[in-house]
Structures are given as C-alpha cells and as structure tokens.
mmCIF file of C-alpha atoms and ligand atoms in Angstrom:
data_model
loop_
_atom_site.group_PDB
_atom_site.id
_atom_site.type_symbol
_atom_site.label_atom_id
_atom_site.label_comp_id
_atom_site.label_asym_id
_atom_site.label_seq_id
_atom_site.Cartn_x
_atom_site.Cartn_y
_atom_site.Cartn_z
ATOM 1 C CA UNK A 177 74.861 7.490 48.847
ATOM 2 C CA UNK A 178 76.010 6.058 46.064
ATOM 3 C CA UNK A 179 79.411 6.661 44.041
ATOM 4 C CA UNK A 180 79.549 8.559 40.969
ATOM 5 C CA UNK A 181 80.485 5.304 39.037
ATOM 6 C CA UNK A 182 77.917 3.178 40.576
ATOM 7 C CA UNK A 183 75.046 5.430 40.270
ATOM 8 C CA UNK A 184 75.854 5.796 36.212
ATOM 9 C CA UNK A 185 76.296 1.901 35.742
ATOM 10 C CA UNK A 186 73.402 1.238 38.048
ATOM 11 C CA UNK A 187 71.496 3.677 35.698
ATOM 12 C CA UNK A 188 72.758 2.454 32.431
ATOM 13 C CA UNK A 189 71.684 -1.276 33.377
ATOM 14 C CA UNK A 190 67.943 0.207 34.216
ATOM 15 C CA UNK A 191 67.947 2.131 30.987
ATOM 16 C CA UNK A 192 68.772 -1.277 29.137
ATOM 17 C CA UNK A 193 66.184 -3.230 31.191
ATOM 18 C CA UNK A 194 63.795 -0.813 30.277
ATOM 19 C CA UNK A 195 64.657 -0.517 26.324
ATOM 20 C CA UNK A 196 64.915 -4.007 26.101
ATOM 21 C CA UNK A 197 61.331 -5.007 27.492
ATOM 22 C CA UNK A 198 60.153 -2.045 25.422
ATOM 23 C CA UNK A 199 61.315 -3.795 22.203
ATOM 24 C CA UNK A 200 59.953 -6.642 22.948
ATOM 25 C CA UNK A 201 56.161 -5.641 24.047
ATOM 26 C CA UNK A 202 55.931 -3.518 21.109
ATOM 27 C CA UNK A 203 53.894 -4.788 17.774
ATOM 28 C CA UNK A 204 56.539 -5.878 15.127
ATOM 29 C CA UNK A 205 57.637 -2.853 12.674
ATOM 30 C CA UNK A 206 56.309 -4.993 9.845
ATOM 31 C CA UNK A 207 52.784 -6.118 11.739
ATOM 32 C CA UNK A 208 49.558 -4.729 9.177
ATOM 33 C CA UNK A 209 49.661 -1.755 9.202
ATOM 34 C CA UNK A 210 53.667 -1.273 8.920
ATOM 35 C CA UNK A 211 53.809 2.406 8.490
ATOM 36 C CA UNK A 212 51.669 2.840 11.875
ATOM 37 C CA UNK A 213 53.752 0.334 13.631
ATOM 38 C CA UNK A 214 56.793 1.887 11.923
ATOM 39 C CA UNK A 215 55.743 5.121 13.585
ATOM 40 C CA UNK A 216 55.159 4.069 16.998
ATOM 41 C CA UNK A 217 58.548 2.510 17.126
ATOM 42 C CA UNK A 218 60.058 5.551 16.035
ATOM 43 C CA UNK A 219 59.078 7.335 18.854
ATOM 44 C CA UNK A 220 59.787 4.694 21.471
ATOM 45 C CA UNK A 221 62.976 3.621 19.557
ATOM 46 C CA UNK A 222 64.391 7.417 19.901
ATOM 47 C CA UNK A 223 65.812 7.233 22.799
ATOM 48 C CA UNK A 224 64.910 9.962 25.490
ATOM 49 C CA UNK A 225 66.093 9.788 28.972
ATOM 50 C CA UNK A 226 63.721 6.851 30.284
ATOM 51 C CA UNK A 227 62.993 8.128 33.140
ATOM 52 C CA UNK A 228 60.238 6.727 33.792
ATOM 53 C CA UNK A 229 60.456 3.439 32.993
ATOM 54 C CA UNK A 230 63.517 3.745 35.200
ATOM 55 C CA UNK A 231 61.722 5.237 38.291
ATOM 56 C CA UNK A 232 59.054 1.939 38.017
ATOM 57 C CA UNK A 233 62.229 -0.587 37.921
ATOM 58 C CA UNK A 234 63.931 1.660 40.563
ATOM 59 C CA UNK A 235 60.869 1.755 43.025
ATOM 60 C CA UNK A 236 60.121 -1.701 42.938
ATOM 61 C CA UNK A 237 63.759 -2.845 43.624
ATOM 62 C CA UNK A 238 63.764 -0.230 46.507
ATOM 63 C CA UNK A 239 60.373 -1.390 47.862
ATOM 64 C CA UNK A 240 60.635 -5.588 46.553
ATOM 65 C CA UNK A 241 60.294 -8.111 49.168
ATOM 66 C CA UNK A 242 62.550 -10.846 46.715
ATOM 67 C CA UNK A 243 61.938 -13.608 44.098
ATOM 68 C CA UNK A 244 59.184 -14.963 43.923
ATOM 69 C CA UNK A 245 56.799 -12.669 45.742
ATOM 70 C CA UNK A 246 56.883 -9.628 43.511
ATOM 71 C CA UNK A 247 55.382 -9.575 40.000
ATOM 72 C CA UNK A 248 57.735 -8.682 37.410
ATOM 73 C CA UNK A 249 57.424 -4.348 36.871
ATOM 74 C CA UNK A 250 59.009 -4.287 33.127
ATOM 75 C CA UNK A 251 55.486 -4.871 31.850
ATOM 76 C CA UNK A 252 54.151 -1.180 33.943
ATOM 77 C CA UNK A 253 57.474 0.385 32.935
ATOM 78 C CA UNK A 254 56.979 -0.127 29.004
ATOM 79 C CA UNK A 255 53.170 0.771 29.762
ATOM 80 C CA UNK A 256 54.086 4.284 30.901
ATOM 81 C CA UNK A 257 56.844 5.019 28.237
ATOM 82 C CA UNK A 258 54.167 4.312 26.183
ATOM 83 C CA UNK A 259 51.928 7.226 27.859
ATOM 84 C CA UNK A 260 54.826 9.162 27.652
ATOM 85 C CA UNK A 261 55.768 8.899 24.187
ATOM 86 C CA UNK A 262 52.466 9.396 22.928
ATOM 87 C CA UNK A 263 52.260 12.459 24.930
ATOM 88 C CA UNK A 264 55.152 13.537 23.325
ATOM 89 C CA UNK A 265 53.898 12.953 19.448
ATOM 90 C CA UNK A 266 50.786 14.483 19.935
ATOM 91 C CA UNK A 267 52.228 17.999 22.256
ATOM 92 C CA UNK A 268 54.317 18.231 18.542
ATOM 93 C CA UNK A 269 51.437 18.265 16.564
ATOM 94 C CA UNK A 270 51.281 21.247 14.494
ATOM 95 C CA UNK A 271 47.600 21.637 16.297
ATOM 96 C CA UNK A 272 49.575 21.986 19.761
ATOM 97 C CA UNK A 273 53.588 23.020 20.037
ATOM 98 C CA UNK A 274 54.113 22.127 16.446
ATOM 99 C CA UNK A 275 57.689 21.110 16.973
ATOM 100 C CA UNK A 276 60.381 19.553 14.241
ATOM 101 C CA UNK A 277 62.452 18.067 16.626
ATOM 102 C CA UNK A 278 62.633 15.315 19.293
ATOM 103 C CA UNK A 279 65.027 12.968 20.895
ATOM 104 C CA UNK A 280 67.710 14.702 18.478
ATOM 105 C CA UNK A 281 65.459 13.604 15.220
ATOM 106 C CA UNK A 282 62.533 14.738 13.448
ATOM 107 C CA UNK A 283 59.247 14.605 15.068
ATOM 108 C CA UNK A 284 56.484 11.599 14.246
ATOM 109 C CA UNK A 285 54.274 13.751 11.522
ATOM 110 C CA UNK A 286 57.644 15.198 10.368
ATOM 111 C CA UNK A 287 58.905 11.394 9.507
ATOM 112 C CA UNK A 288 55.876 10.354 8.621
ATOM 113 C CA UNK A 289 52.908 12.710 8.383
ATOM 114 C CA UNK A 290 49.945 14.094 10.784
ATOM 115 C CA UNK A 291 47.512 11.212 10.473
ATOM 116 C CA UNK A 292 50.014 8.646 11.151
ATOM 117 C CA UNK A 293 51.284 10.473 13.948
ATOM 118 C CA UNK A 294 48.241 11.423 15.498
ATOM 119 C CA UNK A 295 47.087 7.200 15.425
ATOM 120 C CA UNK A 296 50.683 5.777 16.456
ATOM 121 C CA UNK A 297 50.009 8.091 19.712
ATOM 122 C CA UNK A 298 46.217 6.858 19.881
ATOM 123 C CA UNK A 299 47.682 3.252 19.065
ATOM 124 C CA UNK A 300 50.697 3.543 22.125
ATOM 125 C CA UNK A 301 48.174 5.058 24.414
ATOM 126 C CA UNK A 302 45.822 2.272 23.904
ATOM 127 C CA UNK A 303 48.524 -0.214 24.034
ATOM 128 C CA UNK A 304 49.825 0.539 27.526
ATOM 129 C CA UNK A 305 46.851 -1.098 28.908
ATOM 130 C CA UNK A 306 46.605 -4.013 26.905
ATOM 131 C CA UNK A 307 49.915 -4.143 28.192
ATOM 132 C CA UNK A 308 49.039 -3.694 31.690
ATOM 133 C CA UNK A 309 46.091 -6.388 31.016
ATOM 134 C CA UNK A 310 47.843 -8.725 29.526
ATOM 135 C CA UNK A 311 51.361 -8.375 31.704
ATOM 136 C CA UNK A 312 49.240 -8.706 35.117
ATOM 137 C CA UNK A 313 46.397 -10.946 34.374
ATOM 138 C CA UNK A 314 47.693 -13.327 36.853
ATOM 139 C CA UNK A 315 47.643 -10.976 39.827
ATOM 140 C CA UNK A 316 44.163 -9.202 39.125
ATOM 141 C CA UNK A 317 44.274 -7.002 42.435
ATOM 142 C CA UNK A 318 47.592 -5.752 41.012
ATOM 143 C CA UNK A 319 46.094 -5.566 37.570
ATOM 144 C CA UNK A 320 43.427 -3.350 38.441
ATOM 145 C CA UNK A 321 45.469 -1.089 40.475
ATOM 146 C CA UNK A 322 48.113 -0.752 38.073
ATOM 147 C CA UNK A 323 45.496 0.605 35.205
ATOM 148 C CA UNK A 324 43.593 2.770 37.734
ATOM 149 C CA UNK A 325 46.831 4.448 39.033
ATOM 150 C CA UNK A 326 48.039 4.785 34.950
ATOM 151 C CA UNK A 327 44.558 5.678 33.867
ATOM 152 C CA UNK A 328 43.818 8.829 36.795
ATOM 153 C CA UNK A 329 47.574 10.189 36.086
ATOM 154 C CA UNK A 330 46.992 10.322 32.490
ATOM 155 C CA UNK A 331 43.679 11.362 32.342
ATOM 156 C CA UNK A 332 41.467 14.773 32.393
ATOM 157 C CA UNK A 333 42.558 15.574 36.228
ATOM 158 C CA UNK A 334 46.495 15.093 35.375
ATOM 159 C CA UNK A 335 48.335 14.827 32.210
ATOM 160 C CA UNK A 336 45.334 15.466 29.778
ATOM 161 C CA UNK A 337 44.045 18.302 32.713
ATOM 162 C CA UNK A 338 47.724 20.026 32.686
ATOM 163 C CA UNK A 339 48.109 19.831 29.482
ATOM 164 C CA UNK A 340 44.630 21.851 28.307
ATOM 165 C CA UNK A 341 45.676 24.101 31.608
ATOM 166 C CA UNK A 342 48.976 25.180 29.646
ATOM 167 C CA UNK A 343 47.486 25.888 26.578
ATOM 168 C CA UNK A 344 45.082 28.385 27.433
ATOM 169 C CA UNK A 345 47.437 30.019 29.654
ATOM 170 C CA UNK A 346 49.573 30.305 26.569
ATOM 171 C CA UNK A 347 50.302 33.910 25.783
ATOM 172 C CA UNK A 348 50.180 35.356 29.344
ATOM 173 C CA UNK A 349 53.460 35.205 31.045
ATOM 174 C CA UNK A 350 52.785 36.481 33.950
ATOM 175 C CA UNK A 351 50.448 33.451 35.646
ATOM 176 C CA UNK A 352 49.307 33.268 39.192
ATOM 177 C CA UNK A 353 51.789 30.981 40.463
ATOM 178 C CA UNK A 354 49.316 28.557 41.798
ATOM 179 C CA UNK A 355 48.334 27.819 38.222
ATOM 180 C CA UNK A 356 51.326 27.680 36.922
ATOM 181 C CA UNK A 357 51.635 24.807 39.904
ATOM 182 C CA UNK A 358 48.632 23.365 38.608
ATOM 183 C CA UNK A 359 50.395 22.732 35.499
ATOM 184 C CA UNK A 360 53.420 21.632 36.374
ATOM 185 C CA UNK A 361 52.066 18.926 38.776
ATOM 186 C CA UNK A 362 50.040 17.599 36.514
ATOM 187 C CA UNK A 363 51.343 18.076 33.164
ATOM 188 C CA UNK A 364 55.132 16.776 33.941
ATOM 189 C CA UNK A 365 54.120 15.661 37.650
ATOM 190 C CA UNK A 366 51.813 13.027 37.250
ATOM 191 C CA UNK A 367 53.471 11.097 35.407
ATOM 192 C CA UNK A 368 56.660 10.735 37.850
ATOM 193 C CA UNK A 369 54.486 10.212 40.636
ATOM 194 C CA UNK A 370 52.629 7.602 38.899
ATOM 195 C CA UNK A 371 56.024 5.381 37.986
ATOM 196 C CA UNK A 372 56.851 5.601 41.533
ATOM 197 C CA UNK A 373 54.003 4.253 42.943
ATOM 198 C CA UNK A 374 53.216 1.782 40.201
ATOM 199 C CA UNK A 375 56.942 0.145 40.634
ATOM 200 C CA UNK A 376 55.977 -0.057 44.593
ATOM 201 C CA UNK A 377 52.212 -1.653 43.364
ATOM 202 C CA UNK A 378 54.559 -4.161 41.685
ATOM 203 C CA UNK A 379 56.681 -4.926 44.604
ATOM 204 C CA UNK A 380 53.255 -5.389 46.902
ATOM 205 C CA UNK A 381 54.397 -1.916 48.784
ATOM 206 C CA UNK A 382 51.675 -1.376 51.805
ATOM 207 C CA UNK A 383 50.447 2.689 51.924
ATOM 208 C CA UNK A 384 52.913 4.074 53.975
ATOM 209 C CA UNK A 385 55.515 3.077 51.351
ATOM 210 C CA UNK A 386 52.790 3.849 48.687
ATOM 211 C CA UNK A 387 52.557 7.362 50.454
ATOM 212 C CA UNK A 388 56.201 7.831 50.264
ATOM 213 C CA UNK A 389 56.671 7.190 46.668
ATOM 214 C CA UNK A 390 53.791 9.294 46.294
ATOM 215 C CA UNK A 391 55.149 12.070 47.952
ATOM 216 C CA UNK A 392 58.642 11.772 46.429
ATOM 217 C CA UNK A 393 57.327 11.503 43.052
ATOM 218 C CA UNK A 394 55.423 15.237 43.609
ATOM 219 C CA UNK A 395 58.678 16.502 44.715
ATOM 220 C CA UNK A 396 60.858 15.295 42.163
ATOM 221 C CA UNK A 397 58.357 16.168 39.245
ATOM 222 C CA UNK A 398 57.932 19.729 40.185
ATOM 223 C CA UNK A 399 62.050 19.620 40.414
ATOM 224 C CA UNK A 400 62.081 17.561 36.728
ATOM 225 C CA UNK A 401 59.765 20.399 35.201
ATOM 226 C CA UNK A 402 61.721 23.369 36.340
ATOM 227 C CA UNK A 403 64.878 21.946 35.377
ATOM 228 C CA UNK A 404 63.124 21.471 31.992
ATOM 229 C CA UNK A 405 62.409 25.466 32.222
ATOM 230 C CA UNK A 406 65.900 26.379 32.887
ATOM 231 C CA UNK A 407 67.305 24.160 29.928
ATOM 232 C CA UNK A 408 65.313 25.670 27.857
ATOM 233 C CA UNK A 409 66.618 28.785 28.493
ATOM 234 C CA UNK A 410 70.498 27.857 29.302
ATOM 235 C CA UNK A 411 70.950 25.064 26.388
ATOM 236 C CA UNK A 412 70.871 24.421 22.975
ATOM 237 C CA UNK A 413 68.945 22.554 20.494
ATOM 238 C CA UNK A 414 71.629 20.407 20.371
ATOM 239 C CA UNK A 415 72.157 19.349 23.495
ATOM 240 C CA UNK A 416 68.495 19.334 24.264
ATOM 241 C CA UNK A 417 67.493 16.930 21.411
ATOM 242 C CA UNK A 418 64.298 19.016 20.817
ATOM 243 C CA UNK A 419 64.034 23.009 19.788
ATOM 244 C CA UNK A 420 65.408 25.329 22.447
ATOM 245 C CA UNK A 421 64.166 28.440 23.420
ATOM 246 C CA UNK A 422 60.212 27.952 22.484
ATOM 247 C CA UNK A 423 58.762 28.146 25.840
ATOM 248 C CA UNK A 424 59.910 31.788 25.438
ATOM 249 C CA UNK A 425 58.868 32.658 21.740
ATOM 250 C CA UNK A 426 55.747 30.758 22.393
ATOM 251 C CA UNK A 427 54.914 33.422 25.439
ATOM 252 C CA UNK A 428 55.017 30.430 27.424
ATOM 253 C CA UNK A 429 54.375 30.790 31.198
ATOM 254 C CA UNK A 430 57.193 28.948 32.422
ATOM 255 C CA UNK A 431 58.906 28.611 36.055
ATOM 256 C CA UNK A 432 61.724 30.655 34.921
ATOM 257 C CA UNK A 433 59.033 33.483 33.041
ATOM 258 C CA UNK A 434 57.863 33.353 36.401
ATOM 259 C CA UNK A 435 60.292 33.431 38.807
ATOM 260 C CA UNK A 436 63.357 34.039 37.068
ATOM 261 C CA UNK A 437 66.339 31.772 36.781
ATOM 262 C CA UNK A 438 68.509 32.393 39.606
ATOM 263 C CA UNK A 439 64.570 31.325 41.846
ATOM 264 C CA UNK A 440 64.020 28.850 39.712
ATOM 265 C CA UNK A 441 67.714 26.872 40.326
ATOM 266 C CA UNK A 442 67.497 27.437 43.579
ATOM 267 C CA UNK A 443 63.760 25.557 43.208
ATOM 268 C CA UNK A 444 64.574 23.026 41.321
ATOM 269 C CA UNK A 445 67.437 22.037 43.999
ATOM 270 C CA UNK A 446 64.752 22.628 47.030
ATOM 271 C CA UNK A 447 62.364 20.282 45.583
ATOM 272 C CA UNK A 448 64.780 17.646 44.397
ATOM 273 C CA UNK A 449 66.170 17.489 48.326
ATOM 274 C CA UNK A 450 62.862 16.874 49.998
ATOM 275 C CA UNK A 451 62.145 13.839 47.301
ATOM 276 C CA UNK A 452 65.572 12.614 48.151
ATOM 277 C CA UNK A 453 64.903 12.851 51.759
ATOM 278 C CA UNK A 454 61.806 10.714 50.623
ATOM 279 C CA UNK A 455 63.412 8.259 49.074
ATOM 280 C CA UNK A 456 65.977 7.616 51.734
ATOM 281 C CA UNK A 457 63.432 6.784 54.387
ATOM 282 C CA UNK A 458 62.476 3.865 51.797
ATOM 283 C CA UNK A 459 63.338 0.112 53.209
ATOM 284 C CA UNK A 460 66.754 -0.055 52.310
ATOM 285 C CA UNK A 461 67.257 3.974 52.182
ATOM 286 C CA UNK A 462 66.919 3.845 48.136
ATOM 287 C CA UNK A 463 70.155 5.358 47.466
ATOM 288 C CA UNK A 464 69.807 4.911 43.785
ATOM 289 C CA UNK A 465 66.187 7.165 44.130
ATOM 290 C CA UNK A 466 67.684 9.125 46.644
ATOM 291 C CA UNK A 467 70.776 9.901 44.346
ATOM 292 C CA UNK A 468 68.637 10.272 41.242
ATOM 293 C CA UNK A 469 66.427 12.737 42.755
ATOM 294 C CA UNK A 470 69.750 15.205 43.876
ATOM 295 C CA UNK A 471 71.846 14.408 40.580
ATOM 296 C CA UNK A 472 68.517 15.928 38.893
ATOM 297 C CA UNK A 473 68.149 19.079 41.134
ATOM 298 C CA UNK A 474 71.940 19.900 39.961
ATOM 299 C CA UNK A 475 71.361 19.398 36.523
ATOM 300 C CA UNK A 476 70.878 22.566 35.550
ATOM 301 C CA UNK A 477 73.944 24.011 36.999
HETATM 302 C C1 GRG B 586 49.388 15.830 24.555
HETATM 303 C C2 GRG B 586 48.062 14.804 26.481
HETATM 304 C C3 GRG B 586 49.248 15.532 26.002
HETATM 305 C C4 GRG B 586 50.183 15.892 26.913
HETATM 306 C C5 GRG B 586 51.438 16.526 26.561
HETATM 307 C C6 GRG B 586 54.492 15.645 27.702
HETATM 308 C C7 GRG B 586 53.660 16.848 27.424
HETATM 309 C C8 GRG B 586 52.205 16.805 27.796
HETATM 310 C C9 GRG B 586 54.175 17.934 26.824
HETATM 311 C C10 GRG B 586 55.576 18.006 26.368
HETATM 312 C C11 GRG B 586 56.163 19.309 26.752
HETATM 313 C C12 GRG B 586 56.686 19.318 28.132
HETATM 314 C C13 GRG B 586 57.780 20.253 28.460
HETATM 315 C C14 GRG B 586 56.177 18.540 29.047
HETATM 316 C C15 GRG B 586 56.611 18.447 30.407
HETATM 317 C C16 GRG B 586 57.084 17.073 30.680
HETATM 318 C C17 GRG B 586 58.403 16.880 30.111
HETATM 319 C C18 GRG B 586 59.543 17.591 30.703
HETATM 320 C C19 GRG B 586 58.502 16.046 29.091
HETATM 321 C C20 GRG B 586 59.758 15.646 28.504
HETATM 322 O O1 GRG B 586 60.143 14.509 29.222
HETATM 323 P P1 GRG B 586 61.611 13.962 29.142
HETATM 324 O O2 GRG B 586 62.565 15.085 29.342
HETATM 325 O O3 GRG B 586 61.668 13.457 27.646
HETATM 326 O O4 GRG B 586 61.703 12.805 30.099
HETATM 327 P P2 GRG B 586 62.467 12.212 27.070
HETATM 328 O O5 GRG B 586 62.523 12.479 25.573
HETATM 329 O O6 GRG B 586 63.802 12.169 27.705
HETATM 330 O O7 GRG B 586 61.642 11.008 27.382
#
C-alpha cells in the first residue's frame, strides 16, 4: 500500500486534475445568462471532496493500457461532478431537505434564489452529456457507453429511484433494512459505482475489470453513505461544511437510526475492506483505490 504522504499528494494532484478540467468545460460566468452560469459555478466552484471525479481519474490510471490507446477520462470526470452537484442543489431545495448550507457556504437558492437554483441544476445535469458528447465524439463505442452507464446511474432505477425511496420513508425510523439498502445503493451508491466503471470505459477495461470496478464501487458506496450517517451524528456543522444533525431532526431513517453507531462503524469498515480487496486484484493492484477505499472506512473513527 501506499505511504501516508504519497497517498495525500497522489490525491491532491487528482483533486487538481479534476478542478482544473472542471473550470475549463464549464460555460463562462459571464456567458447570457450570467446569473444562471454564475450559479452553476457556484456549486461546482465550492469545493466538496471530489470524489468522484477522482475515482474516474483513479480507475482509468489503475485499469489504462498507456498513451495513446486510452481516451482522455477528465471529460467523464467533470460530467459526473456535474450529476453530482446538481444533485446536491436540488436535495437543498426548500421542496426537498431545504438546507442553508453546503461545501461550508450558503446553498444555490440561498445565494441566489429558487428558480435560479432549480435551472443551474437542470442546466449542469443537461450539460454532463453534452459533455460526454462532445468530449468522446471521436470514439463513438466509448461515447455511447459512457452516457448509457451516466444516464442508468442517475436515472429513475438509481439516483432519481433512491432519492424518491428516501423521501417517502421520511418520518419512519425504524425501516426494513433492505429498504434502507435500497436507498443507500442507489441514492449515494450509484453514483460511486458509476465513476468506477466509467474511468475503466475510458481506459478500454474488458468485463472482468468492468465487473471489478463494479463490484468495488457497491462496496465502497454503501461504506461512503454510512460514514456519511455517522458524521452526521459525531461532527459538526463546521467540520461537515453542510448542517449537522438533520438526518435525525428530519426523522430520517439512517444507517446509524438503524443500526446504531457502534454497527454502523463497524459497517462502514466491513464494506470499505471488501472494495479494497477489489481494488487490489486490479492490474497493477490499485493501491491508490485500494488505499482510498480503507482510509474511507476509518474515517469516522
Ligand atoms: C435530487 C435527484 C436528487 C438526488 C439527491 C445527493 C443526494 C441525492 C442527496 C444529498 C444527501 C445525501 C446524504 C446523499 C448521499 C450522497 C452523499 C453522501 C452526498 C454527499 O456527497 P459528498 O460527501 O459531497 O461527496 P461533496 O460536497 O464532498 O461533493
């Protein structure tokens, strides 16, 4: 595995890959309209962890078969930040979580206002796959896999699916567990899973790799999701960038309402293992993956 030292650089530089495609891709803050474009790079400019984008960079180094050969996965990893973040603006709507606060600042209709916020998450939704159009046009096998992959883990089944899953579970806290599954492989899941597999699409990754990526990214969602449970509970608003303790006042059914907290570490460090184990059986053993996946399973200590 990797050193302590290594594995933070290693992640810094993929966090400034990913930031700097994502300023580049995006429409100009001044472009007609500016207050719309102004909103959507609020949200993407706000930081937030990257993950993502730094799972599809990660996966296709792990899986790339060198220069020349593998398409260039900056243009998928902006595409599903941009998924992301407009997942984000609209689950703070005041029609959903209604939140204040995200990535340590006010949320998009707080900064600006609902309409605007509800459009620059229409607009960045839309915009991934002109992105994914545009970035892959040469390679239209990849092309169309990219936006089918992107399109099934955001859509009714997954993101959209675990989303309207949470929400009318709202209120009951005590939720059959495979529900409460349901949600979290879909809602927080998907996503993971898809930058996985969409940074081995880039790299030209056959299905057994596809498979593994696949697999890993379950794992390490369900793991990302219940550490995201426990925070809530354990941490602050501060550290947490967005408001803490609301999965409880909200009567949330969460994998700590659930299981309780001491179950749900111990979780969160079972799933992260078997995506690590994944990863390592990558070409190359992935040890950036494989120590992403455990660094996250501890993260809630
Ligand atoms: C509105 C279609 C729709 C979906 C909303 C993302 C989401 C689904 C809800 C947000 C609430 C939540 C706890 C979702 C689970 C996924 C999750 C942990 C999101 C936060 O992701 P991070 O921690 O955020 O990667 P940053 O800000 O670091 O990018």
């Amino acid at each position: 595995l990797l050193g302590h030292v290594d594995f933070a650089s290693e992640m810094t530089m993929r966090v400034a890959r990913a930031e700097k495609a994502l300023r580049t891709l995006l429409p100009p803050r001044t472009s007609r309209p500016a207050r719309l474009h102004a909103a959507m790079r609020y949200s993407m400019e706000a930081g937030g962890k990257r993950i993502r984008p730094v799972l599809v960079l990660a996966a296709a180094e792990a899986c790339g078969r060198g220069a020349g050969r593998d398409a260039d996965p900056a243009g998928a990893a902006v595409a599903i930040e941009c998924v992301h973040t407009y997942s984000l603006i609209h689950d703070d709507l005041p029609c959903m979580d209604d939140d204040d606060l995200r990535r340590g600042r006010p949320t998009a209709h707080r900064a600006f206002d609902e309409a605007t916020a509800l459009l620059a998450g229409d607009a960045l939704l839309t915009l991934a796959f002109e992105l994914l159009a545009r970035c892959y046009a040469a390679r239209p096998e990849l092309c169309s896999a990219l936006v089918a992959e992107l399109a099934h883990a955001a859509g009714s089944r997954r993101l959209i699916g675990g989303q309207m899953a949470d929400l009318l579970a709202e209120g009951s806290r005590r939720v059959p567990s495979p529900e409460l599954d349901f949600i979290h492989r879909n809602k927080t899941g998907a996503m993971i899973e898809a930058s996985l597999v969409m940074g081995g699409l880039c790299a030209g990754a056959g299905p057994r790799v596809l498979g593994l990526l696949r697999r890993a990214g379950r794992e390490l969602g369900l793991a990302f999701q219940i550490v995201d449970d426990v925070l809530d509970v354990t941490e602050g608003t501060r550290t947490l960038g967005k408001t803490a303790g609301k999965d409880a006042r909200a009567g949330k059914a969460t994998y700590v309402s659930v299981h309780g907290l001491d179950a749900a570490r111990r979780a969160a460090r079972r799933h992260s293992a078997v995506a690590s184990a994944a990863f390592r059986r990558l070409p190359g053993g992935a040890p950036f993956l494989a120590e992403l996946a455990t660094t996250l399973g501890v993260r809630t200590r």
